[in-house]
Short mmCIF file of C-alpha atoms and ligand atoms in Angstrom, two decimals:
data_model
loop_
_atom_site.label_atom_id
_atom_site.label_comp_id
_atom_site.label_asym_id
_atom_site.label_seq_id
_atom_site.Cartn_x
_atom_site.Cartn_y
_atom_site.Cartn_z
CA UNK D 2 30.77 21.74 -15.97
CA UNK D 3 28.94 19.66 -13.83
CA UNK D 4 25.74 21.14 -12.38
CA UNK D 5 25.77 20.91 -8.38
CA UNK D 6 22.90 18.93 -7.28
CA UNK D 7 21.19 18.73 -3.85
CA UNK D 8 19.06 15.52 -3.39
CA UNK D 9 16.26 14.83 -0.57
CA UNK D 10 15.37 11.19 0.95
CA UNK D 11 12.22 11.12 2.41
CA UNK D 12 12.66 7.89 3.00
CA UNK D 13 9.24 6.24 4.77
CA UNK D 14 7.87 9.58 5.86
CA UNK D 15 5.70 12.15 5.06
CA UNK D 16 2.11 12.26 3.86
CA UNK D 17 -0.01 15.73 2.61
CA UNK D 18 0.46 17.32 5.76
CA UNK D 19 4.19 17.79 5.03
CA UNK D 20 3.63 19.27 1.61
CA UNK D 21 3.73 22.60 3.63
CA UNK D 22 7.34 21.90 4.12
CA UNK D 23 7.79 21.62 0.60
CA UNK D 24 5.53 24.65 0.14
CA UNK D 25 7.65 26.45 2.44
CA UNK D 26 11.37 25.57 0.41
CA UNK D 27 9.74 26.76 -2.64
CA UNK D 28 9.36 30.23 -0.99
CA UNK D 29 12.16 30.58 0.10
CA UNK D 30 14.61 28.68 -3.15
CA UNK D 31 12.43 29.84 -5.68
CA UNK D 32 15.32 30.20 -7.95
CA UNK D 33 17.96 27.97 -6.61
CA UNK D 34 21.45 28.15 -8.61
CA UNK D 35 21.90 24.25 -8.33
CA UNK D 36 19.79 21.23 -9.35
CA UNK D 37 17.05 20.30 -6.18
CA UNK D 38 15.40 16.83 -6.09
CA UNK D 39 12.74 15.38 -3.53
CA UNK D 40 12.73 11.94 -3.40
CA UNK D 41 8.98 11.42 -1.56
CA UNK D 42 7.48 8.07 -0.57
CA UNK D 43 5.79 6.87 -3.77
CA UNK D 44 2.54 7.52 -2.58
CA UNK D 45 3.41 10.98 -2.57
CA UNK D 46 4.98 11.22 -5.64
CA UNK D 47 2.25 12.96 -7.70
CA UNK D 48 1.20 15.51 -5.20
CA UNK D 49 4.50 16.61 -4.53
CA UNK D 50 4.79 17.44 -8.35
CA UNK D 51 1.36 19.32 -7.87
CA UNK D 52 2.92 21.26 -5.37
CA UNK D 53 5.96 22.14 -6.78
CA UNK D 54 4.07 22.83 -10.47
CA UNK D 55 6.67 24.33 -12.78
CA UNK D 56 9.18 25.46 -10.22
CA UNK D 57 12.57 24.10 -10.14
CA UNK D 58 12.53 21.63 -7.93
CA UNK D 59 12.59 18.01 -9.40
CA UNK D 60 10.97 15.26 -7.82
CA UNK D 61 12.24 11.30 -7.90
CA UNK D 62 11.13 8.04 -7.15
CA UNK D 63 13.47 5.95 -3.68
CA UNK D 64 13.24 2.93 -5.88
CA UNK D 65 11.47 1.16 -9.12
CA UNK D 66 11.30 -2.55 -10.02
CA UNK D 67 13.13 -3.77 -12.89
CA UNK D 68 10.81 -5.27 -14.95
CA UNK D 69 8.04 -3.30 -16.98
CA UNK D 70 5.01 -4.92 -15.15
CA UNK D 71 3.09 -7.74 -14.35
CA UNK D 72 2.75 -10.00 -10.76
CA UNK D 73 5.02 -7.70 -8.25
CA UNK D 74 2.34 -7.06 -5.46
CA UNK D 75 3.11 -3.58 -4.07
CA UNK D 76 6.20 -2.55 -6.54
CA UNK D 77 6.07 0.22 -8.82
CA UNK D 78 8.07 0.10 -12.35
CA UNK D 79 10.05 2.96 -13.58
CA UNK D 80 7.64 3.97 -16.11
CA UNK D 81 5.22 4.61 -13.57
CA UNK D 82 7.57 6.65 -11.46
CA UNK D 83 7.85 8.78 -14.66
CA UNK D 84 4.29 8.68 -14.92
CA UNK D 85 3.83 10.23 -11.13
CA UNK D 86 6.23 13.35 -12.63
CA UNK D 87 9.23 11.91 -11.18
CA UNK D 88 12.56 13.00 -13.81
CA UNK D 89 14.72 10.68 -10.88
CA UNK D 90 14.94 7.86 -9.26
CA UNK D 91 17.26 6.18 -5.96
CA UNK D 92 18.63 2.58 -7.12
CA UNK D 93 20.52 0.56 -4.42
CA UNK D 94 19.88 2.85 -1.37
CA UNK D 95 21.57 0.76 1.39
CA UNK D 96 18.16 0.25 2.79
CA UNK D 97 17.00 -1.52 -0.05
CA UNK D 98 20.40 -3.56 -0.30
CA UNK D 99 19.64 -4.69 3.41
CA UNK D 100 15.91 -4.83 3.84
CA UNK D 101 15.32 -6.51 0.39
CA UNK D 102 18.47 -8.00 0.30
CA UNK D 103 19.37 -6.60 -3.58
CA UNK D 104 21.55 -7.47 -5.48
CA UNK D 105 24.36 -5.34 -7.50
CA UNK D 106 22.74 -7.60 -10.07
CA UNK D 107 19.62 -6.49 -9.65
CA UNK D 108 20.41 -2.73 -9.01
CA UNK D 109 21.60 -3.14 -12.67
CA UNK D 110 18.49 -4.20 -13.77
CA UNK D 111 16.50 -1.74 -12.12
CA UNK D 112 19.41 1.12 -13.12
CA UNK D 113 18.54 -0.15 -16.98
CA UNK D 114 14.72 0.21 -16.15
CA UNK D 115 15.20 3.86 -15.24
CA UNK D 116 16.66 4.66 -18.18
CA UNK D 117 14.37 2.98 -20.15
CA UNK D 118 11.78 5.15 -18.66
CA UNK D 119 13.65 8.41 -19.01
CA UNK D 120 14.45 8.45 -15.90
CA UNK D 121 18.25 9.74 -14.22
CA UNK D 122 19.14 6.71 -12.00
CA UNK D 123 21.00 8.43 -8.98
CA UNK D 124 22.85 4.29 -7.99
CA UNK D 125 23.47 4.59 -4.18
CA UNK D 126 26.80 2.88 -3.49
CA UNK D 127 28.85 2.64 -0.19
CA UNK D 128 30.81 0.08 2.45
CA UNK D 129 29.80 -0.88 5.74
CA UNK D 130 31.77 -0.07 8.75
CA UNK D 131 33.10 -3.67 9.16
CA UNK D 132 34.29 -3.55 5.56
CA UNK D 133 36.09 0.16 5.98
CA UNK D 134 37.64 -1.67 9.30
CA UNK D 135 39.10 -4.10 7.55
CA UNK D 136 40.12 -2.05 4.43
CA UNK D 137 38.03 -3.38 2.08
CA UNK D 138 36.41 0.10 1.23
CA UNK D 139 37.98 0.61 -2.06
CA UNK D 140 37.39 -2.86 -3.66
CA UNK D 141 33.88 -2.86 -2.13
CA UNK D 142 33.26 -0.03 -4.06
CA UNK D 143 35.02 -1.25 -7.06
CA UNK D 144 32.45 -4.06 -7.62
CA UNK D 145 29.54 -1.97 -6.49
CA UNK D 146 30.17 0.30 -9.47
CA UNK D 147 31.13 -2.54 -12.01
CA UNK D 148 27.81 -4.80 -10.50
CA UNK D 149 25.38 -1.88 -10.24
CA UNK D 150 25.90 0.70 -13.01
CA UNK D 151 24.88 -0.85 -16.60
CA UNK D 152 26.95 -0.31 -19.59
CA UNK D 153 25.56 3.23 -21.69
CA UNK D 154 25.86 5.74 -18.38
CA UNK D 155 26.06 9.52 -19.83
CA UNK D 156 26.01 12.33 -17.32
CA UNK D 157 22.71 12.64 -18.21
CA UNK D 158 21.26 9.71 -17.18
CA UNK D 159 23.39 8.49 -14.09
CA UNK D 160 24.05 10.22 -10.65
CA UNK D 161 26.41 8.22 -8.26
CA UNK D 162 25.79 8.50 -4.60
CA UNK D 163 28.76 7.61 -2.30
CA UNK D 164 27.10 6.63 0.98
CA UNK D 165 29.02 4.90 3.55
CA UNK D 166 26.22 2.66 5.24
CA UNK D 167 27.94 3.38 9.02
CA UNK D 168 27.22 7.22 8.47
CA UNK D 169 23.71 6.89 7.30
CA UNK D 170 20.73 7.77 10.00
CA UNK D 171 23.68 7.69 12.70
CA UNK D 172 25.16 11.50 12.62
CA UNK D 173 28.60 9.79 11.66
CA UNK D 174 29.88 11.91 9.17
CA UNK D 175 32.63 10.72 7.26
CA UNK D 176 36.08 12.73 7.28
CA UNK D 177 36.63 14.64 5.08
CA UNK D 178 39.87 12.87 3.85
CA UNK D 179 37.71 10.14 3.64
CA UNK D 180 35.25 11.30 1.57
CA UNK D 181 37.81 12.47 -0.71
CA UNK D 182 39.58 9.94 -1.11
CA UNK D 183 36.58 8.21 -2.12
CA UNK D 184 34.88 10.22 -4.43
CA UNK D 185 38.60 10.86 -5.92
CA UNK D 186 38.76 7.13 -6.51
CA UNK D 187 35.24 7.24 -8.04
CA UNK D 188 35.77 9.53 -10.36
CA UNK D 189 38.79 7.61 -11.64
CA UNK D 190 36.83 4.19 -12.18
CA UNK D 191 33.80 6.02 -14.36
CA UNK D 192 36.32 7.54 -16.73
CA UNK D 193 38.51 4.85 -16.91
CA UNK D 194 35.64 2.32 -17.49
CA UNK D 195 33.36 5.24 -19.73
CA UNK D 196 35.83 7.43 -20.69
CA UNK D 197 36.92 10.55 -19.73
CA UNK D 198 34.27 13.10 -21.15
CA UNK D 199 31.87 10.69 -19.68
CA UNK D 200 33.64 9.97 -16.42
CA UNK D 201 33.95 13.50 -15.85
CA UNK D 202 30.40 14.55 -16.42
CA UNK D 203 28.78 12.20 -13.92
CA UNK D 204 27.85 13.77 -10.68
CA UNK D 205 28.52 12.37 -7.73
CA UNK D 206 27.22 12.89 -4.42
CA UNK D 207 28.09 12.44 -0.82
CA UNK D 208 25.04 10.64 1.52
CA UNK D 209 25.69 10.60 5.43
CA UNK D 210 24.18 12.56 7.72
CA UNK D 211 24.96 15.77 6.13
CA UNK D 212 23.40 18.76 7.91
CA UNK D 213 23.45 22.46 8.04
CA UNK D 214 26.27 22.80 10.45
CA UNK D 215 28.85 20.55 7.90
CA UNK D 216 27.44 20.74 4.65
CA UNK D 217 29.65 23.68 3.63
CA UNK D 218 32.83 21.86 4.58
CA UNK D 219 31.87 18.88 2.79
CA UNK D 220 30.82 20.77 0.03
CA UNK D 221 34.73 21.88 -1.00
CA UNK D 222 35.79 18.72 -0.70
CA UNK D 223 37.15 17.73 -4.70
CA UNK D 224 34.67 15.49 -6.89
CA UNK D 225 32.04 16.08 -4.38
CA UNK D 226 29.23 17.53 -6.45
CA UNK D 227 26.48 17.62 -3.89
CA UNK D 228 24.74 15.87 -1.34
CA UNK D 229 22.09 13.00 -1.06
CA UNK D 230 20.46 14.10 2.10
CA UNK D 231 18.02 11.80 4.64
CA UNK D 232 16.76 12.86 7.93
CA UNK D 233 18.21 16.93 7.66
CA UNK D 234 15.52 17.09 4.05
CA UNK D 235 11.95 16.66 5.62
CA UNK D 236 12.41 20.00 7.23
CA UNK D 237 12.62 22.98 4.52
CA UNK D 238 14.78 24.61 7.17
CA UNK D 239 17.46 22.50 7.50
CA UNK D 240 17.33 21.09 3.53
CA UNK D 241 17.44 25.06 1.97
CA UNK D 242 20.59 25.86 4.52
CA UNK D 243 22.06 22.76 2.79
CA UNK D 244 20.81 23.78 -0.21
CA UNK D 245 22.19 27.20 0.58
CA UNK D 246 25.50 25.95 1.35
CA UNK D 247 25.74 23.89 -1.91
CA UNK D 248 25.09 27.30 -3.71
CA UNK D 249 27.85 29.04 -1.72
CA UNK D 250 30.21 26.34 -3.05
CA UNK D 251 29.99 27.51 -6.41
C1 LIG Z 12 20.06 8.73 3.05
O1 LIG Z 12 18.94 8.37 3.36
O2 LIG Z 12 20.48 8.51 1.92
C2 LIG Z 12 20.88 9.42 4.05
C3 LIG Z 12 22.08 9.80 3.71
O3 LIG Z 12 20.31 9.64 5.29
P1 LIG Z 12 20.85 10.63 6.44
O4 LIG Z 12 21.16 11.96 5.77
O5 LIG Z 12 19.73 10.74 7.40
O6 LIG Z 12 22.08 10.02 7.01
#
C-alpha cells in the first residue's frame, strides 16, 4: 500500500516569523494519518526541523546541487540538505527547469545526489500549456521520466510529482480526466521501465493549484497519491484542510 503523502512548497517565502504557521499545523495534525512534508526555503531548513522536533511532519529541501561540493557560490549539496534535517528533497520543480534552465540531464544528476545523501527525491515533472495544445503531453512526459529519474528508483527513495507548468501559481486546475489520464499513464511507464512491485510502490503526486475547495475531488482521482502543494501550504489553514482532505481519501 502506498502511504498518501501531502507535500508543502514554500517556494521563496517565509522566514522565522512564519514558523507560527507551522507551529499552528502541528496543533492542530498532531497525528496526521498520511505522510506531511514542508519544503522551506533552505535558509529555513534547520529551524523548521527545530520546530517541528519529533512530530510527524517531515521537512525537505526545493532543490540540491549535484555534485558533493566545491566552487558552486550559493548552492547547497544534498548532503547538506540532510544535514539541515531534511529526509526530502524537490528535483526539477518547473521553476528551476525555467529560471536555471535545467536539464532532464541534470535533474538526473541531482536525483542521484539525493539518494546518495539519503535523501527521497520527490522529481517534479509536467508539460507546458503550448505542449498540452499541441498534444505533446504524453511524450513530453515520457522523456521527462526516462531523462530525469536515474536507474535504482525504489518507492522508498523516489516520489514523482505530476505538475502541469500552466496550472502552477495560476489557479488552473487541471481536469480531472486530465489528471487521470496522466498519472494513469505514469504509473504504467515506472512499472514497465522498474517493474511492477516497484512501479506500483512509487507515489505520485498531483502539483497545481490545489486548494481546500478541490483537493477532495482530486484526491479520488486513481494513481493520485497526494498532492505537491505551493501557494495554499504557507497558511496552516488552508495546508491541514488539504491535509484533511487527503486523510478523508483513505
Ligand atoms: C508548486 O509550487 O509546486 C505548486 C504546485 O504551486 P501552486 O500550488 O501554488 O500552484
Amino acid at each position: 500500500m502506498r502511504r498518501k503523502l501531502a507535500a508543502g512548497n514554500w517556494k521563496m517565502n517565509g522566514g522565522g516569523a512564519e514558523l507560527t504557521e507551522v507551529e499552528a499545523l502541528l496543533a492542530t495534525h498532531t497525528n496526521p494519518k498520511v505522510d506531511v512534508l514542508l519544503c522551506p526555503p533552505a535558509t529555513l531548513l534547520h529551524r523548521m526541523g527545530q520546530t517541528i522536533g519529533n512530530s510527524a511532519i517531515a521537512t525537505g529541501g526545493q532543490d540540491c546541487h549535484q555534485n558533493e561540493n566545491g566552487a558552486h557560490t550559493g548552492d547547497i549539496s544534498a548532503a547538506m540538505v540532510a544535514d539541515a534535517g531534511a529526509r526530502f528533497v524537490l528535483t526539477g520543480h518547473s521553476e528551476r527547469r525555467t529560471d536555471h534552465g535545467e536539464s532532464d540531464a541534470c535533474i538526473r544528476d541531482k536525483t542521484r545526489a539525493a539518494w546518495d545523501a539519503g535523501l527521497t527525491a520527490v522529481v517534479c515533472i509536467g508539460e507546458t500549456l503550448a505542449q498540452r495544445e499541441a498534444q505533446n503531453t504524453l511524450d513530453i512526459l515520457i522523456g521527462q521520466l526516462a531523462g530525469s529519474i536515474p536507474d535504482n528508483a525504489t518507492g522508498e527513495n523516489l516520489v514523482v510529482a505530476y505538475e502541469p507548468v500552466w496550472a502552477i501559481g495560476t489557479g488552473k486546475v487541471a481536469s480531472l480526466d486530465q489528471i487521470g489520464e496522466v498519472h494513469d499513464f505514469i504509473r504504467m511507464r515506472l512499472e514497465r521501465r522498474f517493474g511492477e512491485g516497484v512501479g506500483r510502490s512509487v507515489r505520485i503526486l498531483y502539483g497545481g493549484s490545489v486548494k481546500p475547495d478541490n483537493a477532495s475531488d482530486i484526491f479520488d482521482v486513481s494513481n493520485v497519491d497526494g498532492a505537491l502543494v505551493g501557494g495554499a501550504s504557507l497558511k496552516a489553514a488552508d495546508f491541514g484542510a488539504i491535509i484533511s482532505a487527503l486523510e478523508a481519501s483513505i
